GROMACS .gro file of C-alpha atoms in nm:
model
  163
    1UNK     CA    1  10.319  -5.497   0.878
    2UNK     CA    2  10.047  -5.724   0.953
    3UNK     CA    3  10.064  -5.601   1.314
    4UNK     CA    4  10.054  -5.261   1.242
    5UNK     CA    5   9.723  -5.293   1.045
    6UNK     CA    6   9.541  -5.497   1.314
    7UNK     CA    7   9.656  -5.235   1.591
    8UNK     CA    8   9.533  -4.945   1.373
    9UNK     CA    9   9.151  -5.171   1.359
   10UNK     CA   10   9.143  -5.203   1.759
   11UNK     CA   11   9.254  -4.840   1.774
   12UNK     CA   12   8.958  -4.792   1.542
   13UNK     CA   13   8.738  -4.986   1.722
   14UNK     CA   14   8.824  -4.866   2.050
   15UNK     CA   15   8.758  -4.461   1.913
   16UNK     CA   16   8.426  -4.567   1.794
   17UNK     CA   17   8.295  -4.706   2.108
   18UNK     CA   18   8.401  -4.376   2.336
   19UNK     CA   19   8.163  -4.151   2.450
   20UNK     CA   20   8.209  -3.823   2.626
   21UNK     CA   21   8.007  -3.610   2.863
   22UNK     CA   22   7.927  -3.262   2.673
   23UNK     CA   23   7.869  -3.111   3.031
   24UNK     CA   24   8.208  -3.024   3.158
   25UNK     CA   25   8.040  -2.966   3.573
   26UNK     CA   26   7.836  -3.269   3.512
   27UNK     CA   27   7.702  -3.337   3.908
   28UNK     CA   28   7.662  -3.760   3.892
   29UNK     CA   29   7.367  -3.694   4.193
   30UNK     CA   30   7.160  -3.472   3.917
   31UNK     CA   31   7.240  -3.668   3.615
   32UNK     CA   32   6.912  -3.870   3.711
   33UNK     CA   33   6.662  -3.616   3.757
   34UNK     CA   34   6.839  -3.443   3.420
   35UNK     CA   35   6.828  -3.755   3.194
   36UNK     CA   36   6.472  -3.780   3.295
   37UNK     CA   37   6.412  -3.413   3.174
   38UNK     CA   38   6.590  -3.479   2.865
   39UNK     CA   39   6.414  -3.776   2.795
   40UNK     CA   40   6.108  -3.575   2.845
   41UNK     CA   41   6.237  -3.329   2.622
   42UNK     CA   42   6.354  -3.589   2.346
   43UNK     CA   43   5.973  -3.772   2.343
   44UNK     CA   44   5.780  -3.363   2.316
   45UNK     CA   45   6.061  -3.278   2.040
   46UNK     CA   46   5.981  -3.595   1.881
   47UNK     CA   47   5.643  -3.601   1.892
   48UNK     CA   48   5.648  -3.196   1.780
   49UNK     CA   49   5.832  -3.306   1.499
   50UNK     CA   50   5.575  -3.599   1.398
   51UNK     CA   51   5.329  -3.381   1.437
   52UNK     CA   52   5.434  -3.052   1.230
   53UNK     CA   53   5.553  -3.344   0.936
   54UNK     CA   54   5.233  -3.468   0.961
   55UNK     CA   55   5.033  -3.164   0.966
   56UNK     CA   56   5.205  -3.028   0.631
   57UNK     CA   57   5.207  -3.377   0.447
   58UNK     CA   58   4.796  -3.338   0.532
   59UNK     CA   59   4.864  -2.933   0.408
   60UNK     CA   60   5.011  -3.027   0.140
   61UNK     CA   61   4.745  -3.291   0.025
   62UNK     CA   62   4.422  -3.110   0.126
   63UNK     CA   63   4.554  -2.782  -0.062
   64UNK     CA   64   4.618  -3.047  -0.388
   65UNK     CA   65   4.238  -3.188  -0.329
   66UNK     CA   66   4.124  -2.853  -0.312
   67UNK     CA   67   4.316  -2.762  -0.629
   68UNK     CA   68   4.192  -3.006  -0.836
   69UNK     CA   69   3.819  -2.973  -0.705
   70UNK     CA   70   3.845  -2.601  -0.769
   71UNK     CA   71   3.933  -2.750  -1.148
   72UNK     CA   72   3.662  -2.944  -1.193
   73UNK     CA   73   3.416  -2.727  -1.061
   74UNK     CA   74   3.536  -2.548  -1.287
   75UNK     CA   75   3.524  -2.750  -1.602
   76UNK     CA   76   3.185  -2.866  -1.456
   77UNK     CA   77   3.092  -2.499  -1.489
   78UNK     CA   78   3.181  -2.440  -1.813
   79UNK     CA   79   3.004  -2.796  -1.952
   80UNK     CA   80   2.720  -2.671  -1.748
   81UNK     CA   81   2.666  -2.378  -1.926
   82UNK     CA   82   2.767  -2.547  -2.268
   83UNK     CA   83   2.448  -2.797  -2.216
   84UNK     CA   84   2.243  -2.471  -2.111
   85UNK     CA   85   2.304  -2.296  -2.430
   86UNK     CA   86   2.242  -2.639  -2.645
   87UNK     CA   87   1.963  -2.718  -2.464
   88UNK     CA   88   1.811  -2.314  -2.574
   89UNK     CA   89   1.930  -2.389  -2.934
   90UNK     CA   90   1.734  -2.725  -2.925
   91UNK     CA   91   1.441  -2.554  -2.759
   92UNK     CA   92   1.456  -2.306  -3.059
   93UNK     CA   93   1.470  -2.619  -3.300
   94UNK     CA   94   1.209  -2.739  -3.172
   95UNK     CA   95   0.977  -2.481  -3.193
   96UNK     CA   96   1.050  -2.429  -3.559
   97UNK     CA   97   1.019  -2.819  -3.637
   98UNK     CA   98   0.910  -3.054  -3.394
   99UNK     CA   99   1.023  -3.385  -3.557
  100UNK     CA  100   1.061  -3.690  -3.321
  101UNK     CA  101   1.448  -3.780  -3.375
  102UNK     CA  102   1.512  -3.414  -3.257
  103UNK     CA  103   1.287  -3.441  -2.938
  104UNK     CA  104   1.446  -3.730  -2.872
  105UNK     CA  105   1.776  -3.579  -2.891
  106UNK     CA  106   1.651  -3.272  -2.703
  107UNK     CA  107   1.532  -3.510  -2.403
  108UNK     CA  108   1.911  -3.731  -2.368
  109UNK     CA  109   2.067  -3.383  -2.360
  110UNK     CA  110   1.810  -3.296  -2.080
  111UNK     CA  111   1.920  -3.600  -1.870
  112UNK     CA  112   2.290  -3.497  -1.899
  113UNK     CA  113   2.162  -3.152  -1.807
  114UNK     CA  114   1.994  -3.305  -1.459
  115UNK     CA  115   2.320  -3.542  -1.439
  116UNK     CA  116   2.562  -3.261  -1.436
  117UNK     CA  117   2.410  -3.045  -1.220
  118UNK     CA  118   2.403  -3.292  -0.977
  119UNK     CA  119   2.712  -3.399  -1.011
  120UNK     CA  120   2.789  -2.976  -0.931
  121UNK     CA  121   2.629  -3.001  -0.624
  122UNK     CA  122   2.819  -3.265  -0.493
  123UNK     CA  123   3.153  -3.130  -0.609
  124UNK     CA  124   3.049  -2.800  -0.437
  125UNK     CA  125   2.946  -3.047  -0.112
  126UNK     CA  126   3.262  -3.163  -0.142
  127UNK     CA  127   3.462  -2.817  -0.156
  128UNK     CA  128   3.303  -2.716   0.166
  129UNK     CA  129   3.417  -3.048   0.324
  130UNK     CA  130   3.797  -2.951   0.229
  131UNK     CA  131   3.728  -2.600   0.308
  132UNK     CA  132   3.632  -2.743   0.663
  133UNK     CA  133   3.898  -2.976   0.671
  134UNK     CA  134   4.181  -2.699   0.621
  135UNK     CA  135   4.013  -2.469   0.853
  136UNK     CA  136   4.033  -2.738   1.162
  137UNK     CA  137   4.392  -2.845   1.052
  138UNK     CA  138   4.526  -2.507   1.067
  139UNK     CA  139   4.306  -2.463   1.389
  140UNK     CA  140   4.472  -2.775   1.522
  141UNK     CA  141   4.837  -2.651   1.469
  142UNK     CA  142   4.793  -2.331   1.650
  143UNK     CA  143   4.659  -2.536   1.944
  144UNK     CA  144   4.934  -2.812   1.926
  145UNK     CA  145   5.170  -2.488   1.902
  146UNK     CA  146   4.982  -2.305   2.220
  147UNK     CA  147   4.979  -2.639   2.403
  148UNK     CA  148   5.321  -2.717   2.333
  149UNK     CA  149   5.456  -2.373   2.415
  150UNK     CA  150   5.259  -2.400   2.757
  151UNK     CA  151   5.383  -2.724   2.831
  152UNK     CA  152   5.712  -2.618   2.797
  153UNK     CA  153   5.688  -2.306   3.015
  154UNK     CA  154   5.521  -2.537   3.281
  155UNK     CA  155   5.798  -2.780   3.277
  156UNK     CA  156   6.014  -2.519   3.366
  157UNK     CA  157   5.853  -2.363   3.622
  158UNK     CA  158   5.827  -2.709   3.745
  159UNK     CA  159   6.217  -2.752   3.734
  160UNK     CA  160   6.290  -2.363   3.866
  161UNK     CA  161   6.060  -2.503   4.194
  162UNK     CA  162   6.248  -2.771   4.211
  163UNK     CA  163   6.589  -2.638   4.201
   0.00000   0.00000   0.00000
């Protein structure tokens, strides 16, 4: 039994370690000049692929960035125009009784007025950074997919020349 078992292992082994040659005409002078081109072909498929994963993973983050700014430009908006209308309603209070702990009041809320707009027009700074951003990314992948389509046509002409 114990015979049987270690012949069905080698026979294992032995299956495992085969190779075969897809190309039934397979020419041994051209196998060179073809494993060349297929390493070729192997490196630009790989690097294709790097680059398209990488390109979305970036697609995917930008467009999550640009979400979240278009959020809190939003909610920076809508505080904005909060403090506008509380800083008219103090205005009004003021003119009806100008008392120190309300002009006090009146001049914090003014400071967080300044802040926030500010703070808007760096959030809208930043916007137009992702907006570039996305532009030249999606720029970039139609060249990487012109360059890599011309490439490839090249390399063939190249290899219809040379056969």
């Amino acid at each position: 039994m114990e015979t049987s078992h270690n012949h069905c292992e080698s026979a294992e082994e032995s299956s495992q370690s085969v190779t075969l040659n897809s190309e039934p005409n397979a020419n041994p002078q051209s196998s060179e000049s073809d494993t060349s081109t297929n390493n070729a072909a192997n490196i630009n498929g790989g690097s294709d692929a790097l680059a398209k994963g990488l390109s979305s993973m970036l697609t995917t983050v930008i467009r999550d960035f640009d979400s979240k700014a278009q959020d809190t430009v939003g909610s920076q908006e809508r505080l904005s125009f909060a403090l506008d209308r509380l800083s008219r309603e103090l205005d009004q209070l003021l003119e009806d009784a100008p008392l120190p702990f309300v002009m006090q009041h009146a001049a914090r809320i003014s400071v967080v007025r300044k802040r926030v707009s500010s703070l808007n027009s760096v959030l809208k700074s930043i916007q137009r950074r992702l907006d570039n951003m996305d532009r030249m990314l999606f720029a970039s992948k139609l060249r990487g997919h012109v360059l890599s389509n011309l490439s490839q046509h090249m390399e063939e002409s190249l290899n219809h020349l040379l056969h």
